[in-house]
């Protein structure tokens, strides 16, 4: 019996030793590989942590799809977690989408507002949670918003106005044989819209005042020519009404200032189908939307102002990094960023309320695109390619 017990004990010990053998192999694996995730060793400090909430207005206007994708991609490529939401151009929806992002624990918000004046409560909530906000492209009217990344909005309008002065040869036009123009502006809820309109108007006003340029409808005030939500059909309807009321007898119309491409699309449709005159109407735009670039190639729209949203997203990423690292957003940041595009610091223009608080603004530089230069401005830098039919296709 004793022998049997000794044998059983010996067997148990053999099994126990065999079982212990497996963990022993772990000791042969270098300790570092087990405990340190590879990413932390290769990614610079400060880039692996951070959750970014990105709130965009709508997918129904082309550019925001590009902005949203670029922003999410850039943040993720830099090692951040990013959540992107669209709010269907509904203000209440955007408020609750941002509240959700705050509840999910974001460290920073990047917001392009549907209505810049309607986010007060949720901006206060962000501030109460120590979340900084970058107003992206469109300013938010709330003093908790300290940063703004956009293009120089006023100069978008200036470029449109200057283009028309040149294209209509206003310098050599006299009041006894004037040029005729109509106006379509953007969404009154969008802080950018008056900047675009005023930029263009400041260039064109002297010609309107001297009678060299005439607006037959006399609709020249922003509030009258504005287009809710930048909607193409709204712009189309208003343009059809104007054409029916003032141009039905084929009265001459030389130009239509449109603040952006979505409104230019509606105006172009109206002019193509309803304008009784036989001259080409010079139509302006902004953004480089694919449908509008098609119209530019086809000679239906004369120009667009291009704003490279990939660069806007790049700038936003670098500013977000600085904010999250507690570093200043200033000229030194721009100088050190090494961007291959121009951007200017403005700490005065974009006030967020009548307290005078101004968002620290990084403003990129827009460019005029015409049938003569789209190869150079859009295709050569790689923003667009040309398809087999000669039309432009956006990259990314
Ligand atoms: C943007 C424009 C755009 C418009 C409508 C503005 O805030 O700056 O680029 O055309 O919104 O989407």
mmCIF file with all atom_site columns, N, CA and C in Angstrom, residues 177-183 208 213-220 242-243 245-255 275 279:
data_model
loop_
_atom_site.group_PDB
_atom_site.id
_atom_site.type_symbol
_atom_site.label_atom_id
_atom_site.label_alt_id
_atom_site.label_comp_id
_atom_site.label_asym_id
_atom_site.label_entity_id
_atom_site.label_seq_id
_atom_site.pdbx_PDB_ins_code
_atom_site.Cartn_x
_atom_site.Cartn_y
_atom_site.Cartn_z
_atom_site.occupancy
_atom_site.B_iso_or_equiv
_atom_site.pdbx_formal_charge
_atom_site.auth_seq_id
_atom_site.auth_comp_id
_atom_site.auth_asym_id
_atom_site.auth_atom_id
_atom_site.pdbx_PDB_model_num
ATOM 1  N N  . UNK A 1 177 ? -24.285 103.184 -70.966 1.00 0.00 ? 177 UNK A N  1
ATOM 2  C CA . UNK A 1 177 ? -24.398 101.819 -71.495 1.00 0.00 ? 177 UNK A CA 1
ATOM 3  C C  . UNK A 1 177 ? -23.910 100.854 -70.404 1.00 0.00 ? 177 UNK A C  1
ATOM 4  N N  . UNK A 1 178 ? -24.695 100.762 -69.305 1.00 0.00 ? 178 UNK A N  1
ATOM 5  C CA . UNK A 1 178 ? -24.214 100.042 -68.117 1.00 0.00 ? 178 UNK A CA 1
ATOM 6  C C  . UNK A 1 178 ? -24.275 98.526  -68.277 1.00 0.00 ? 178 UNK A C  1
ATOM 7  N N  . UNK A 1 179 ? -23.746 97.826  -67.266 1.00 0.00 ? 179 UNK A N  1
ATOM 8  C CA . UNK A 1 179 ? -23.862 96.367  -67.165 1.00 0.00 ? 179 UNK A CA 1
ATOM 9  C C  . UNK A 1 179 ? -24.910 96.065  -66.087 1.00 0.00 ? 179 UNK A C  1
ATOM 10 N N  . UNK A 1 180 ? -25.574 94.929  -66.251 1.00 0.00 ? 180 UNK A N  1
ATOM 11 C CA . UNK A 1 180 ? -26.681 94.582  -65.353 1.00 0.00 ? 180 UNK A CA 1
ATOM 12 C C  . UNK A 1 180 ? -26.352 93.350  -64.512 1.00 0.00 ? 180 UNK A C  1
ATOM 13 N N  . UNK A 1 181 ? -26.711 93.440  -63.234 1.00 0.00 ? 181 UNK A N  1
ATOM 14 C CA . UNK A 1 181 ? -26.333 92.379  -62.290 1.00 0.00 ? 181 UNK A CA 1
ATOM 15 C C  . UNK A 1 181 ? -27.469 92.064  -61.319 1.00 0.00 ? 181 UNK A C  1
ATOM 16 N N  . UNK A 1 182 ? -27.515 90.831  -60.847 1.00 0.00 ? 182 UNK A N  1
ATOM 17 C CA . UNK A 1 182 ? -28.395 90.447  -59.725 1.00 0.00 ? 182 UNK A CA 1
ATOM 18 C C  . UNK A 1 182 ? -27.532 89.765  -58.662 1.00 0.00 ? 182 UNK A C  1
ATOM 19 N N  . UNK A 1 183 ? -28.095 89.641  -57.449 1.00 0.00 ? 183 UNK A N  1
ATOM 20 C CA . UNK A 1 183 ? -27.315 89.142  -56.313 1.00 0.00 ? 183 UNK A CA 1
ATOM 21 C C  . UNK A 1 183 ? -28.035 87.993  -55.586 1.00 0.00 ? 183 UNK A C  1
ATOM 22 N N  . UNK A 1 208 ? -22.035 100.479 -58.673 1.00 0.00 ? 208 UNK A N  1
ATOM 23 C CA . UNK A 1 208 ? -23.495 100.596 -58.552 1.00 0.00 ? 208 UNK A CA 1
ATOM 24 C C  . UNK A 1 208 ? -23.858 102.059 -58.316 1.00 0.00 ? 208 UNK A C  1
ATOM 25 N N  . UNK A 1 213 ? -22.979 100.022 -63.098 1.00 0.00 ? 213 UNK A N  1
ATOM 26 C CA . UNK A 1 213 ? -23.551 98.698  -62.844 1.00 0.00 ? 213 UNK A CA 1
ATOM 27 C C  . UNK A 1 213 ? -24.965 98.922  -62.306 1.00 0.00 ? 213 UNK A C  1
ATOM 28 N N  . UNK A 1 214 ? -25.934 98.168  -62.857 1.00 0.00 ? 214 UNK A N  1
ATOM 29 C CA . UNK A 1 214 ? -27.330 98.385  -62.471 1.00 0.00 ? 214 UNK A CA 1
ATOM 30 C C  . UNK A 1 214 ? -27.959 97.061  -62.045 1.00 0.00 ? 214 UNK A C  1
ATOM 31 N N  . UNK A 1 215 ? -28.708 97.115  -60.946 1.00 0.00 ? 215 UNK A N  1
ATOM 32 C CA . UNK A 1 215 ? -29.463 95.940  -60.505 1.00 0.00 ? 215 UNK A CA 1
ATOM 33 C C  . UNK A 1 215 ? -30.937 96.250  -60.751 1.00 0.00 ? 215 UNK A C  1
ATOM 34 N N  . UNK A 1 216 ? -31.512 95.641  -61.800 1.00 0.00 ? 216 UNK A N  1
ATOM 35 C CA . UNK A 1 216 ? -32.885 95.989  -62.193 1.00 0.00 ? 216 UNK A CA 1
ATOM 36 C C  . UNK A 1 216 ? -33.889 95.693  -61.081 1.00 0.00 ? 216 UNK A C  1
ATOM 37 N N  . UNK A 1 217 ? -33.679 94.607  -60.319 1.00 0.00 ? 217 UNK A N  1
ATOM 38 C CA . UNK A 1 217 ? -34.656 94.269  -59.262 1.00 0.00 ? 217 UNK A CA 1
ATOM 39 C C  . UNK A 1 217 ? -34.497 95.189  -58.052 1.00 0.00 ? 217 UNK A C  1
ATOM 40 N N  . UNK A 1 218 ? -33.400 95.904  -57.998 1.00 0.00 ? 218 UNK A N  1
ATOM 41 C CA . UNK A 1 218 ? -33.037 96.762  -56.849 1.00 0.00 ? 218 UNK A CA 1
ATOM 42 C C  . UNK A 1 218 ? -32.875 95.962  -55.566 1.00 0.00 ? 218 UNK A C  1
ATOM 43 N N  . UNK A 1 219 ? -32.696 94.651  -55.690 1.00 0.00 ? 219 UNK A N  1
ATOM 44 C CA . UNK A 1 219 ? -32.501 93.813  -54.505 1.00 0.00 ? 219 UNK A CA 1
ATOM 45 C C  . UNK A 1 219 ? -30.992 93.689  -54.260 1.00 0.00 ? 219 UNK A C  1
ATOM 46 N N  . UNK A 1 220 ? -30.492 94.596  -53.426 1.00 0.00 ? 220 UNK A N  1
ATOM 47 C CA . UNK A 1 220 ? -29.043 94.653  -53.201 1.00 0.00 ? 220 UNK A CA 1
ATOM 48 C C  . UNK A 1 220 ? -28.662 94.551  -51.723 1.00 0.00 ? 220 UNK A C  1
ATOM 49 N N  . UNK A 1 242 ? -37.226 86.514  -60.107 1.00 0.00 ? 242 UNK A N  1
ATOM 50 C CA . UNK A 1 242 ? -36.595 87.752  -60.578 1.00 0.00 ? 242 UNK A CA 1
ATOM 51 C C  . UNK A 1 242 ? -36.602 87.792  -62.105 1.00 0.00 ? 242 UNK A C  1
ATOM 52 N N  . UNK A 1 243 ? -36.263 86.678  -62.729 1.00 0.00 ? 243 UNK A N  1
ATOM 53 C CA . UNK A 1 243 ? -36.238 86.654  -64.203 1.00 0.00 ? 243 UNK A CA 1
ATOM 54 C C  . UNK A 1 243 ? -37.635 86.928  -64.767 1.00 0.00 ? 243 UNK A C  1
ATOM 55 N N  . UNK A 1 245 ? -40.009 88.615  -63.298 1.00 0.00 ? 245 UNK A N  1
ATOM 56 C CA . UNK A 1 245 ? -40.485 89.966  -62.986 1.00 0.00 ? 245 UNK A CA 1
ATOM 57 C C  . UNK A 1 245 ? -39.732 91.067  -63.728 1.00 0.00 ? 245 UNK A C  1
ATOM 58 N N  . UNK A 1 246 ? -38.441 90.874  -63.980 1.00 0.00 ? 246 UNK A N  1
ATOM 59 C CA . UNK A 1 246 ? -37.639 91.990  -64.516 1.00 0.00 ? 246 UNK A CA 1
ATOM 60 C C  . UNK A 1 246 ? -36.985 91.714  -65.871 1.00 0.00 ? 246 UNK A C  1
ATOM 61 N N  . UNK A 1 247 ? -36.986 90.479  -66.308 1.00 0.00 ? 247 UNK A N  1
ATOM 62 C CA . UNK A 1 247 ? -36.231 90.146  -67.530 1.00 0.00 ? 247 UNK A CA 1
ATOM 63 C C  . UNK A 1 247 ? -37.064 89.369  -68.554 1.00 0.00 ? 247 UNK A C  1
ATOM 64 N N  . UNK A 1 248 ? -38.376 89.308  -68.361 1.00 0.00 ? 248 UNK A N  1
ATOM 65 C CA . UNK A 1 248 ? -39.173 88.419  -69.215 1.00 0.00 ? 248 UNK A CA 1
ATOM 66 C C  . UNK A 1 248 ? -39.182 88.871  -70.673 1.00 0.00 ? 248 UNK A C  1
ATOM 67 N N  . UNK A 1 249 ? -38.890 90.161  -70.904 1.00 0.00 ? 249 UNK A N  1
ATOM 68 C CA . UNK A 1 249 ? -38.854 90.648  -72.286 1.00 0.00 ? 249 UNK A CA 1
ATOM 69 C C  . UNK A 1 249 ? -37.463 90.542  -72.905 1.00 0.00 ? 249 UNK A C  1
ATOM 70 N N  . UNK A 1 250 ? -36.572 89.770  -72.299 1.00 0.00 ? 250 UNK A N  1
ATOM 71 C CA . UNK A 1 250 ? -35.207 89.622  -72.826 1.00 0.00 ? 250 UNK A CA 1
ATOM 72 C C  . UNK A 1 250 ? -34.300 90.784  -72.450 1.00 0.00 ? 250 UNK A C  1
ATOM 73 N N  . UNK A 1 251 ? -34.714 91.559  -71.416 1.00 0.00 ? 251 UNK A N  1
ATOM 74 C CA . UNK A 1 251 ? -33.854 92.661  -70.940 1.00 0.00 ? 251 UNK A CA 1
ATOM 75 C C  . UNK A 1 251 ? -32.477 92.111  -70.598 1.00 0.00 ? 251 UNK A C  1
ATOM 76 N N  . UNK A 1 252 ? -31.474 92.930  -70.841 1.00 0.00 ? 252 UNK A N  1
ATOM 77 C CA . UNK A 1 252 ? -30.107 92.446  -70.681 1.00 0.00 ? 252 UNK A CA 1
ATOM 78 C C  . UNK A 1 252 ? -29.759 92.174  -69.204 1.00 0.00 ? 252 UNK A C  1
ATOM 79 N N  . UNK A 1 253 ? -29.139 91.031  -68.977 1.00 0.00 ? 253 UNK A N  1
ATOM 80 C CA . UNK A 1 253 ? -28.590 90.671  -67.662 1.00 0.00 ? 253 UNK A CA 1
ATOM 81 C C  . UNK A 1 253 ? -27.182 90.142  -67.921 1.00 0.00 ? 253 UNK A C  1
ATOM 82 N N  . UNK A 1 254 ? -26.179 90.790  -67.315 1.00 0.00 ? 254 UNK A N  1
ATOM 83 C CA . UNK A 1 254 ? -24.793 90.411  -67.608 1.00 0.00 ? 254 UNK A CA 1
ATOM 84 C C  . UNK A 1 254 ? -24.184 89.480  -66.564 1.00 0.00 ? 254 UNK A C  1
ATOM 85 N N  . UNK A 1 255 ? -24.603 89.633  -65.308 1.00 0.00 ? 255 UNK A N  1
ATOM 86 C CA . UNK A 1 255 ? -23.915 88.861  -64.258 1.00 0.00 ? 255 UNK A CA 1
ATOM 87 C C  . UNK A 1 255 ? -24.844 88.573  -63.097 1.00 0.00 ? 255 UNK A C  1
ATOM 88 N N  . UNK A 1 275 ? -33.940 82.489  -68.775 1.00 0.00 ? 275 UNK A N  1
ATOM 89 C CA . UNK A 1 275 ? -33.470 83.809  -69.213 1.00 0.00 ? 275 UNK A CA 1
ATOM 90 C C  . UNK A 1 275 ? -33.739 83.957  -70.707 1.00 0.00 ? 275 UNK A C  1
ATOM 91 N N  . UNK A 1 279 ? -27.307 86.575  -74.392 1.00 0.00 ? 279 UNK A N  1
ATOM 92 C CA . UNK A 1 279 ? -25.903 86.651  -73.960 1.00 0.00 ? 279 UNK A CA 1
ATOM 93 C C  . UNK A 1 279 ? -25.636 85.666  -72.806 1.00 0.00 ? 279 UNK A C  1
#
